[in-house]
């Protein structure tokens, strides 16, 4: 389960990305990753536990 503060930070970063005119999921994800790493977060790519394909 994700801590509430982490979820709030991610939601805020998504709002900033949308405010910057980014609409595609890839652009928003890149902006969110940039915002979070700029404040010291470490992000890692992880495969889904059940191996199911991710939604498009």
JSON list of C-alpha atoms in Angstrom, two decimals:
[
{"chain": "A", "resi": 1, "resn": "UNK", "atom": "CA", "xyz": [0.00, 0.00, 0.00]},
{"chain": "A", "resi": 2, "resn": "UNK", "atom": "CA", "xyz": [1.28, 3.45, -0.91]},
{"chain": "A", "resi": 3, "resn": "UNK", "atom": "CA", "xyz": [1.56, 6.03, 1.90]},
{"chain": "A", "resi": 4, "resn": "UNK", "atom": "CA", "xyz": [-0.91, 8.91, 1.60]},
{"chain": "A", "resi": 5, "resn": "UNK", "atom": "CA", "xyz": [1.88, 11.50, 1.36]},
{"chain": "A", "resi": 6, "resn": "UNK", "atom": "CA", "xyz": [3.45, 9.67, -1.59]},
{"chain": "A", "resi": 7, "resn": "UNK", "atom": "CA", "xyz": [0.12, 9.45, -3.37]},
{"chain": "A", "resi": 8, "resn": "UNK", "atom": "CA", "xyz": [-0.48, 13.17, -2.80]},
{"chain": "A", "resi": 9, "resn": "UNK", "atom": "CA", "xyz": [2.95, 14.02, -4.23]},
{"chain": "A", "resi": 10, "resn": "UNK", "atom": "CA", "xyz": [2.29, 11.95, -7.34]},
{"chain": "A", "resi": 11, "resn": "UNK", "atom": "CA", "xyz": [-1.16, 13.48, -7.84]},
{"chain": "A", "resi": 12, "resn": "UNK", "atom": "CA", "xyz": [0.31, 16.97, -7.49]},
{"chain": "A", "resi": 13, "resn": "UNK", "atom": "CA", "xyz": [2.99, 16.17, -10.07]},
{"chain": "A", "resi": 14, "resn": "UNK", "atom": "CA", "xyz": [0.31, 14.90, -12.48]},
{"chain": "A", "resi": 15, "resn": "UNK", "atom": "CA", "xyz": [-1.65, 18.13, -12.01]},
{"chain": "A", "resi": 16, "resn": "UNK", "atom": "CA", "xyz": [1.48, 20.15, -12.76]},
{"chain": "A", "resi": 17, "resn": "UNK", "atom": "CA", "xyz": [2.06, 18.11, -15.93]},
{"chain": "A", "resi": 18, "resn": "UNK", "atom": "CA", "xyz": [-1.52, 18.67, -17.05]},
{"chain": "A", "resi": 19, "resn": "UNK", "atom": "CA", "xyz": [-1.14, 22.38, -16.24]},
{"chain": "A", "resi": 20, "resn": "UNK", "atom": "CA", "xyz": [1.90, 22.42, -18.52]},
{"chain": "A", "resi": 21, "resn": "UNK", "atom": "CA", "xyz": [-0.32, 21.20, -21.36]},
{"chain": "A", "resi": 22, "resn": "UNK", "atom": "CA", "xyz": [0.84, 17.58, -21.35]},
{"chain": "A", "resi": 23, "resn": "UNK", "atom": "CA", "xyz": [-1.89, 15.11, -22.22]},
{"chain": "A", "resi": 24, "resn": "UNK", "atom": "CA", "xyz": [-0.34, 11.83, -23.36]},
{"chain": "A", "resi": 25, "resn": "UNK", "atom": "CA", "xyz": [0.38, 9.24, -20.69]},
{"chain": "A", "resi": 26, "resn": "UNK", "atom": "CA", "xyz": [4.04, 9.01, -21.77]},
{"chain": "A", "resi": 27, "resn": "UNK", "atom": "CA", "xyz": [4.58, 12.78, -21.54]},
{"chain": "A", "resi": 28, "resn": "UNK", "atom": "CA", "xyz": [2.84, 12.99, -18.16]},
{"chain": "A", "resi": 29, "resn": "UNK", "atom": "CA", "xyz": [4.85, 10.04, -16.81]},
{"chain": "A", "resi": 30, "resn": "UNK", "atom": "CA", "xyz": [8.11, 11.62, -17.95]},
{"chain": "A", "resi": 31, "resn": "UNK", "atom": "CA", "xyz": [7.21, 14.96, -16.34]},
{"chain": "A", "resi": 32, "resn": "UNK", "atom": "CA", "xyz": [6.13, 13.26, -13.09]},
{"chain": "A", "resi": 33, "resn": "UNK", "atom": "CA", "xyz": [9.37, 11.26, -12.97]},
{"chain": "A", "resi": 34, "resn": "UNK", "atom": "CA", "xyz": [11.38, 14.45, -13.55]},
{"chain": "A", "resi": 35, "resn": "UNK", "atom": "CA", "xyz": [9.49, 16.30, -10.81]},
{"chain": "A", "resi": 36, "resn": "UNK", "atom": "CA", "xyz": [9.87, 13.50, -8.27]},
{"chain": "A", "resi": 37, "resn": "UNK", "atom": "CA", "xyz": [13.54, 12.81, -8.94]},
{"chain": "A", "resi": 38, "resn": "UNK", "atom": "CA", "xyz": [14.26, 16.55, -8.73]},
{"chain": "A", "resi": 39, "resn": "UNK", "atom": "CA", "xyz": [13.13, 16.47, -5.09]},
{"chain": "A", "resi": 40, "resn": "UNK", "atom": "CA", "xyz": [15.14, 13.38, -4.25]},
{"chain": "A", "resi": 41, "resn": "UNK", "atom": "CA", "xyz": [12.88, 10.43, -5.01]},
{"chain": "A", "resi": 42, "resn": "UNK", "atom": "CA", "xyz": [14.48, 7.29, -6.41]},
{"chain": "A", "resi": 43, "resn": "UNK", "atom": "CA", "xyz": [12.33, 5.62, -9.03]},
{"chain": "A", "resi": 44, "resn": "UNK", "atom": "CA", "xyz": [12.80, 2.08, -10.31]},
{"chain": "A", "resi": 45, "resn": "UNK", "atom": "CA", "xyz": [11.04, 0.21, -13.07]},
{"chain": "A", "resi": 46, "resn": "UNK", "atom": "CA", "xyz": [9.31, -2.89, -11.76]},
{"chain": "A", "resi": 47, "resn": "UNK", "atom": "CA", "xyz": [7.46, -5.58, -13.64]},
{"chain": "A", "resi": 48, "resn": "UNK", "atom": "CA", "xyz": [3.89, -6.44, -12.55]},
{"chain": "A", "resi": 49, "resn": "UNK", "atom": "CA", "xyz": [3.87, -9.28, -10.00]},
{"chain": "A", "resi": 50, "resn": "UNK", "atom": "CA", "xyz": [1.35, -11.37, -11.91]},
{"chain": "A", "resi": 51, "resn": "UNK", "atom": "CA", "xyz": [2.98, -10.85, -15.30]},
{"chain": "A", "resi": 52, "resn": "UNK", "atom": "CA", "xyz": [-0.23, -9.44, -16.78]},
{"chain": "A", "resi": 53, "resn": "UNK", "atom": "CA", "xyz": [0.22, -6.90, -19.58]},
{"chain": "A", "resi": 54, "resn": "UNK", "atom": "CA", "xyz": [-0.18, -3.28, -18.56]},
{"chain": "A", "resi": 55, "resn": "UNK", "atom": "CA", "xyz": [-3.16, -1.31, -19.84]},
{"chain": "A", "resi": 56, "resn": "UNK", "atom": "CA", "xyz": [-2.55, 0.78, -22.91]}
]
